[in-house]
mmCIF file of C-alpha atoms in Angstrom:
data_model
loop_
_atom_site.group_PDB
_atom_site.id
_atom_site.type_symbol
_atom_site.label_atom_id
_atom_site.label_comp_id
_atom_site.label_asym_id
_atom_site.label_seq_id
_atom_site.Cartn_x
_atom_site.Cartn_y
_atom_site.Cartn_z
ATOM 1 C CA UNK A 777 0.000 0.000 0.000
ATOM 2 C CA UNK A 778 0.931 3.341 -0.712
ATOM 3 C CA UNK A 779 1.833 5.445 1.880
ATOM 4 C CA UNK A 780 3.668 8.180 4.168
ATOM 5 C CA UNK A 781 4.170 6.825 7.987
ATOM 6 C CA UNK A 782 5.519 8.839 10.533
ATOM 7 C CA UNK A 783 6.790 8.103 14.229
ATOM 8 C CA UNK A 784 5.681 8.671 16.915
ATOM 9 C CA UNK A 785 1.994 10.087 16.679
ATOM 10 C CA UNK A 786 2.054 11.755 19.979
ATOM 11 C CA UNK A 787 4.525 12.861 21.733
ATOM 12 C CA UNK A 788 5.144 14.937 25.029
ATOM 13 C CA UNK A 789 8.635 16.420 25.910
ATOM 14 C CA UNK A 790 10.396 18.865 28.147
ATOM 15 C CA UNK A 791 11.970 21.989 27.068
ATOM 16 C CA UNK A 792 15.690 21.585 25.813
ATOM 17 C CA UNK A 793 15.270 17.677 24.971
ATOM 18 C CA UNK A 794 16.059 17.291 21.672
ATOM 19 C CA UNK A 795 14.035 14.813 19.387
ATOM 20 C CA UNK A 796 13.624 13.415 16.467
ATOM 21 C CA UNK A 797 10.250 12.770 14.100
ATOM 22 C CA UNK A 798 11.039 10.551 11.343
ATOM 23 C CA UNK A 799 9.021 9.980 8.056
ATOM 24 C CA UNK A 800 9.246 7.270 5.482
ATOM 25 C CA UNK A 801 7.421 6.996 1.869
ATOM 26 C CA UNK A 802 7.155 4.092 -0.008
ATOM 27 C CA UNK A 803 6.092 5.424 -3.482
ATOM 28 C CA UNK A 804 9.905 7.143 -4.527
ATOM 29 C CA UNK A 805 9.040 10.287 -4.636
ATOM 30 C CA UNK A 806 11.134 12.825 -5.526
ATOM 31 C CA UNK A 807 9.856 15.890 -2.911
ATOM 32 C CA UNK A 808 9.397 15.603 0.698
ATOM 33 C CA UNK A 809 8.111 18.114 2.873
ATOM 34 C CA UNK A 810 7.562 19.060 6.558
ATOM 35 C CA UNK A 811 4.362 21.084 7.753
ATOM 36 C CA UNK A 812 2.655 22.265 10.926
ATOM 37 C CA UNK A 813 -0.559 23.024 11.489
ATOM 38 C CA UNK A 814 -1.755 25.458 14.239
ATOM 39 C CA UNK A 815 -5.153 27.095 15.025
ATOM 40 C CA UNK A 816 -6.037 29.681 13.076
ATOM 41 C CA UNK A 817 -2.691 29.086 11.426
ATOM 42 C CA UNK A 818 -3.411 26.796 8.561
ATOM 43 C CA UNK A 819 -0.945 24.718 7.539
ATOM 44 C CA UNK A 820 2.754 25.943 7.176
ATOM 45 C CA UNK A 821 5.815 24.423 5.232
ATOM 46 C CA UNK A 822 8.567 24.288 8.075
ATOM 47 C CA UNK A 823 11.730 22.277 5.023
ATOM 48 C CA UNK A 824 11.274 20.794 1.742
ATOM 49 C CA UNK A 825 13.847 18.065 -0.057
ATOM 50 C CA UNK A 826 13.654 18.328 -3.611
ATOM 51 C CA UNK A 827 15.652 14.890 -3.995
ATOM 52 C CA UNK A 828 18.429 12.784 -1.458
ATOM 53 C CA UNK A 829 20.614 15.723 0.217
ATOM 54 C CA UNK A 830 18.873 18.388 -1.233
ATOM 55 C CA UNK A 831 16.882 20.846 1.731
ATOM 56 C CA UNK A 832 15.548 23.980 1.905
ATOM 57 C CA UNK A 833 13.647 26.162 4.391
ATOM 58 C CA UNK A 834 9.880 26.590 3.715
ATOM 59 C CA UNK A 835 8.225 29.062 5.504
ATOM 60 C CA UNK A 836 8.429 28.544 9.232
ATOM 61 C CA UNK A 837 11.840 27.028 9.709
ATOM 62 C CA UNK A 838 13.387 28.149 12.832
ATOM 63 C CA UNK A 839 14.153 25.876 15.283
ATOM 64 C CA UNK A 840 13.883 23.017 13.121
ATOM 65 C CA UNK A 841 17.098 20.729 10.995
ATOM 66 C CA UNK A 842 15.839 18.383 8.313
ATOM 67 C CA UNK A 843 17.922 15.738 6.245
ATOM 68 C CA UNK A 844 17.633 13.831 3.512
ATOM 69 C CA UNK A 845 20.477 10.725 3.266
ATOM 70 C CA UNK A 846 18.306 8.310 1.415
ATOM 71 C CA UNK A 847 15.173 9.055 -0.511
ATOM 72 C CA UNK A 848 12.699 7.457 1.255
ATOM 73 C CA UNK A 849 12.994 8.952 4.579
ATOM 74 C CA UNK A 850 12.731 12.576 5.737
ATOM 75 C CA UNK A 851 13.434 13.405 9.803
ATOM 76 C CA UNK A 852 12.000 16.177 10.983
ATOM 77 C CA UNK A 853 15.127 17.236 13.679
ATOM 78 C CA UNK A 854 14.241 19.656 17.203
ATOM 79 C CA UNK A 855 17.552 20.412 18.573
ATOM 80 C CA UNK A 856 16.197 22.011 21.583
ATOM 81 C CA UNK A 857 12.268 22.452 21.481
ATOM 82 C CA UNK A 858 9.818 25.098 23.106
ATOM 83 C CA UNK A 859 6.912 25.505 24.334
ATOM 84 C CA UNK A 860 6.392 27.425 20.585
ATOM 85 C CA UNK A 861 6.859 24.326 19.407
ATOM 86 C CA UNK A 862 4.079 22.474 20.166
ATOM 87 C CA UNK A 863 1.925 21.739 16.821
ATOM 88 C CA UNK A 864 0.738 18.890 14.745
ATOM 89 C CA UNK A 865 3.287 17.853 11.963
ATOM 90 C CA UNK A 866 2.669 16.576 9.022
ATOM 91 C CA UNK A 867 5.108 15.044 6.494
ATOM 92 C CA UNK A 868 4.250 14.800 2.801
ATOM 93 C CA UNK A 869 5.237 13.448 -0.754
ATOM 94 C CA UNK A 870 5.135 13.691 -3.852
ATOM 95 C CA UNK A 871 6.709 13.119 -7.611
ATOM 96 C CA UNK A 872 7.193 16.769 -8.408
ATOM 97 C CA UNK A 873 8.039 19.485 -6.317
ATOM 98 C CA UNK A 874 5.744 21.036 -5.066
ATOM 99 C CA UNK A 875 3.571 21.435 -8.565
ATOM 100 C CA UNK A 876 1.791 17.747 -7.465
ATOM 101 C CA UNK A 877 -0.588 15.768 -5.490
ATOM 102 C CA UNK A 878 1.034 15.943 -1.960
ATOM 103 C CA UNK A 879 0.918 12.627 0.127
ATOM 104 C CA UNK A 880 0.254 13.064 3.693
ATOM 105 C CA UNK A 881 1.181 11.046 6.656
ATOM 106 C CA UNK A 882 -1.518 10.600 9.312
ATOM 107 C CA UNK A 883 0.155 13.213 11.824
ATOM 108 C CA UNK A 884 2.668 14.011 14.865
ATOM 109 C CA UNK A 885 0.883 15.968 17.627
ATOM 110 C CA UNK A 886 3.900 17.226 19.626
ATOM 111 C CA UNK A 887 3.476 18.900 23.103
ATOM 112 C CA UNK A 888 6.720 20.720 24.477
ATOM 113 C CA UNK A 889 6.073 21.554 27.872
ATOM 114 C CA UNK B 172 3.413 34.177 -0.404
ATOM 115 C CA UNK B 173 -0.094 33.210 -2.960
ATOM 116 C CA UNK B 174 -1.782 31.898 0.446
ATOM 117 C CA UNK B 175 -5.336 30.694 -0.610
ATOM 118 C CA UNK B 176 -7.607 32.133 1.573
ATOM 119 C CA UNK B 177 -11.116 30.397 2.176
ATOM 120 C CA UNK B 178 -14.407 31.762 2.287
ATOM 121 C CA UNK B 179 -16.382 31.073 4.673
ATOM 122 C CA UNK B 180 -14.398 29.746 7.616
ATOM 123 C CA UNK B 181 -16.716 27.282 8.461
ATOM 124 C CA UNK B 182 -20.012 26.656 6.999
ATOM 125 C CA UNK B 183 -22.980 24.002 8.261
ATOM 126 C CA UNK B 184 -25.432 22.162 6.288
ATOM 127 C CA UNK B 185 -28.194 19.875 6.261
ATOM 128 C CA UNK B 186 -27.770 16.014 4.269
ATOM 129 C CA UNK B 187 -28.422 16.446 1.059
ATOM 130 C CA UNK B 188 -27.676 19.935 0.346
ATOM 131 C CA UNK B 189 -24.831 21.440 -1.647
ATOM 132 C CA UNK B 190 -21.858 22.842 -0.152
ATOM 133 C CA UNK B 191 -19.529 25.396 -1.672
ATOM 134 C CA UNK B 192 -16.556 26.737 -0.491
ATOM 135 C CA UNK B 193 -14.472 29.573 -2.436
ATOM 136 C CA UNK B 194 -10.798 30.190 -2.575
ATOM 137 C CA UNK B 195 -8.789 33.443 -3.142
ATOM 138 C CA UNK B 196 -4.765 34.282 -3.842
ATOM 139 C CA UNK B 197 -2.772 36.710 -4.741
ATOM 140 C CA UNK B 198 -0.394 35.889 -7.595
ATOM 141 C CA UNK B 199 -0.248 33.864 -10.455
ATOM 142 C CA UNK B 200 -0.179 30.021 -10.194
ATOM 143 C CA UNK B 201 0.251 26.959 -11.704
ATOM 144 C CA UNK B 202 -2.280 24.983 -9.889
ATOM 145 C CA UNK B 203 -4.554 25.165 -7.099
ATOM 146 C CA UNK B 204 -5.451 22.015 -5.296
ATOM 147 C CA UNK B 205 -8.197 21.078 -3.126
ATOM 148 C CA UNK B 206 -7.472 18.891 0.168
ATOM 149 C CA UNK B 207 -9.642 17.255 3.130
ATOM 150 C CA UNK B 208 -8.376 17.283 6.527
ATOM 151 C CA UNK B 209 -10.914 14.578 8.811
ATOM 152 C CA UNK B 210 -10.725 15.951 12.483
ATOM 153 C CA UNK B 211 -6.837 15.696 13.109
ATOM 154 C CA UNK B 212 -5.732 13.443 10.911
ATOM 155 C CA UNK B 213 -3.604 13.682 7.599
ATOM 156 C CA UNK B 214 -4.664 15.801 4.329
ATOM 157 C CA UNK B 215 -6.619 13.992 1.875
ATOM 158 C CA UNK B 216 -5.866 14.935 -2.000
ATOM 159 C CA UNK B 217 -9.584 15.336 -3.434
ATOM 160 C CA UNK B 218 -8.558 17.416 -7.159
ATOM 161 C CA UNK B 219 -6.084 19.390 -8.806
ATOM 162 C CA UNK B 220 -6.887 22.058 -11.236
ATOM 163 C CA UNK B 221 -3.941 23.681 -13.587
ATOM 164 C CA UNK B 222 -4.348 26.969 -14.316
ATOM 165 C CA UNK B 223 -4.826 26.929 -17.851
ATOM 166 C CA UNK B 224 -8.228 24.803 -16.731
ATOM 167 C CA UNK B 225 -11.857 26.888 -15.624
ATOM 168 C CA UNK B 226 -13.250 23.676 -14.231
ATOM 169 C CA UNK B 227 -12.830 19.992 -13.501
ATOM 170 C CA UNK B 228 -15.413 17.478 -11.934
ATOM 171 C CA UNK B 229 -14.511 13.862 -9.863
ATOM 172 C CA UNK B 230 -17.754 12.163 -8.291
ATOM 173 C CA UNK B 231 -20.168 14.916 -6.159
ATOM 174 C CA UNK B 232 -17.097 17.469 -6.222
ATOM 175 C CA UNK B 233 -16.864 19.682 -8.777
ATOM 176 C CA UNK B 234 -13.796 22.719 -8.914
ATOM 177 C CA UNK B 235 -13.795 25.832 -11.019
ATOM 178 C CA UNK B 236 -10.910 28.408 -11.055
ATOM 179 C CA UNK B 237 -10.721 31.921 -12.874
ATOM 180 C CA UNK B 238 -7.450 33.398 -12.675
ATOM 181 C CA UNK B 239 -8.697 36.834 -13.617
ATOM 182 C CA UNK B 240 -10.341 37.102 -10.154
ATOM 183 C CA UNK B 241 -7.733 34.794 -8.989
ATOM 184 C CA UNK B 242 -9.982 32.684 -7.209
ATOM 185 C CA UNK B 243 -11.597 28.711 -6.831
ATOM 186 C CA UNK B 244 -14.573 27.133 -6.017
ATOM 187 C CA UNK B 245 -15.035 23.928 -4.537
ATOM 188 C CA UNK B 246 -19.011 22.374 -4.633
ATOM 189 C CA UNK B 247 -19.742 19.562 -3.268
ATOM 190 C CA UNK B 248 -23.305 17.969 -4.313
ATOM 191 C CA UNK B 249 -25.638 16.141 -2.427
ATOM 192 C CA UNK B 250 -23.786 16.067 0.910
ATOM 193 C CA UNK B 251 -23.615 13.005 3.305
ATOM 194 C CA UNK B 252 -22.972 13.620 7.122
ATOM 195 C CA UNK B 253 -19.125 11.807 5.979
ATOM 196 C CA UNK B 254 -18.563 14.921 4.008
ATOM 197 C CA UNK B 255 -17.712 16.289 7.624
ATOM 198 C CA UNK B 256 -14.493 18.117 7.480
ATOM 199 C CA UNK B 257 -12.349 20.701 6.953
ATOM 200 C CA UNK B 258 -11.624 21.655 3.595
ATOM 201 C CA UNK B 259 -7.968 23.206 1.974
ATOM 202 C CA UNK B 260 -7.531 24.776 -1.197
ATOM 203 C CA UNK B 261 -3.327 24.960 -1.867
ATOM 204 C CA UNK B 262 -1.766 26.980 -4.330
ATOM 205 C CA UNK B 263 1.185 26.123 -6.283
ATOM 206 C CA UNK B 264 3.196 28.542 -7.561
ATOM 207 C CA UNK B 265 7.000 28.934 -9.170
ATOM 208 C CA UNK B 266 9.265 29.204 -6.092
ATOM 209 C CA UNK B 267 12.727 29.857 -7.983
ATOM 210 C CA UNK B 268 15.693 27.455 -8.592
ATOM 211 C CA UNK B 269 13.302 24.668 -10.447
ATOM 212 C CA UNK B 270 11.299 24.686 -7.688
ATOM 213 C CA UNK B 271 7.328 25.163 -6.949
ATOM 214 C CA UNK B 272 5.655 25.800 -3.723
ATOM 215 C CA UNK B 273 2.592 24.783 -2.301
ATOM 216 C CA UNK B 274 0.855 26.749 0.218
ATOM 217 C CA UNK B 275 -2.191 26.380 2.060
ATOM 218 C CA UNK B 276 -4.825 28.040 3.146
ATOM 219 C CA UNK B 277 -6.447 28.101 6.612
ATOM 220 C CA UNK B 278 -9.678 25.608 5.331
ATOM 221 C CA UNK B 279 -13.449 26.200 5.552
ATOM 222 C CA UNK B 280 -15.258 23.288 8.497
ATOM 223 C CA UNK B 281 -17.977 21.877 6.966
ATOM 224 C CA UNK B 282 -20.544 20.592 8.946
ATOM 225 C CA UNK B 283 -23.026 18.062 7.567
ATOM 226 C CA UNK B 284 -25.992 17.663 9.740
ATOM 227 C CA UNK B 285 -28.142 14.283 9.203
#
């Protein structure tokens, strides 16, 4: 089955404990990406990968470090969350960048406390 | 940024009724997309529409776009109390360096009363 998984689903951490959200597709796409969604916010592109070790910064991407060593998996990288940081992530995929149907993973609810 | 912007931020209806949602942006594009968020789970692709297209039907859904008002519609016909959710349009537009960005919009709630 086609699909974008990401680990954990929930997760509750301190401030200053560094963490690490990892996503994994299984169709070989090209473009990954890393959102968050907040109240009233919408939905907000934190890093994209346009292909293996190839990342930029979307909109929001302070306080966050992204890689891309093999082209199936995308970690989404908190060095030292913050309270700010508490959101619902969402990874996605998809064959072109950015110009294509985006595959989403079910969801990371994060709560830095 | 070409941030969609919904209209109306949430919007309630009974079974069986249509449902339209509309879509605004600010610069040029090369293809808006509609997506379905159930309560906080993952987006749901429903229909892309490039922007050399005015309108483009799949099942009860049915999109138009005119990029002289720079704005989408999304209808949804004959609604079933599943067609509960919040609704995204997404613009894509040329980002620089080969690259396109997608951006969202903050969604209309559709409710679906039975």
């Amino acid at each position: 089955e086609a699909q974008v998984t990401q680990n954990p689903r929930y997760l509750i951490t301190v401030t200053g404990k560094k963490l690490t959200v990892t996503c994994s597709q299984n169709m070989n796409h090209e473009y990954m990406s890393w959102y968050r969604q907040d109240p009233g916010l919408g939905l907000r592109q934190i890093y994209y990968s346009m292909n293996v070790e190839v990342t930029d910064k979307g909109d929001v991407p302070e306080g966050y470090k992204v890689s891309r060593k093999e082209k199936r998996n995308f970690p989404l990288i908190l060095e030292s969350p913050s309270p700010n940081q508490t959101s619902l992530y969402f990874c996605a995929s998809s064959w072109a960048a950015g110009a294509d149907t985006q595959y989403f993973g079910p969801g990371t609810r994060l709560t830095v406390l | 940024s070409q941030q969609g912007e919904e209209d109306p931020q949430a919007l309630s209806i009974q079974e069986g009724e249509n449902a339209t949602m509309n879509c605004s942006y600010k610069t040029s594009i090369n293809n808006l997309q509609w997506y379905r968020q159930n309560s906080g789970r993952g987006l749901v692709h429903l229909i892309l529409i490039r922007s050399n297209e005015r309108e483009k039907h799949s099942g009860r859904l049915r999109v138009t776009l005119d990029t002289s008002k720079k704005s989408s519609s999304l209808l949804i016909t004959a609604s079933r109390a599943a067609d509960t959710a919040s609704y995204f349009c997404a613009t894509s537009g040329y980002s620089g360096a080969g690259s396109y960005q997608l951006t969202f919009g903050k969604g209309t709630k559709l409710s679906v009363i039975p």
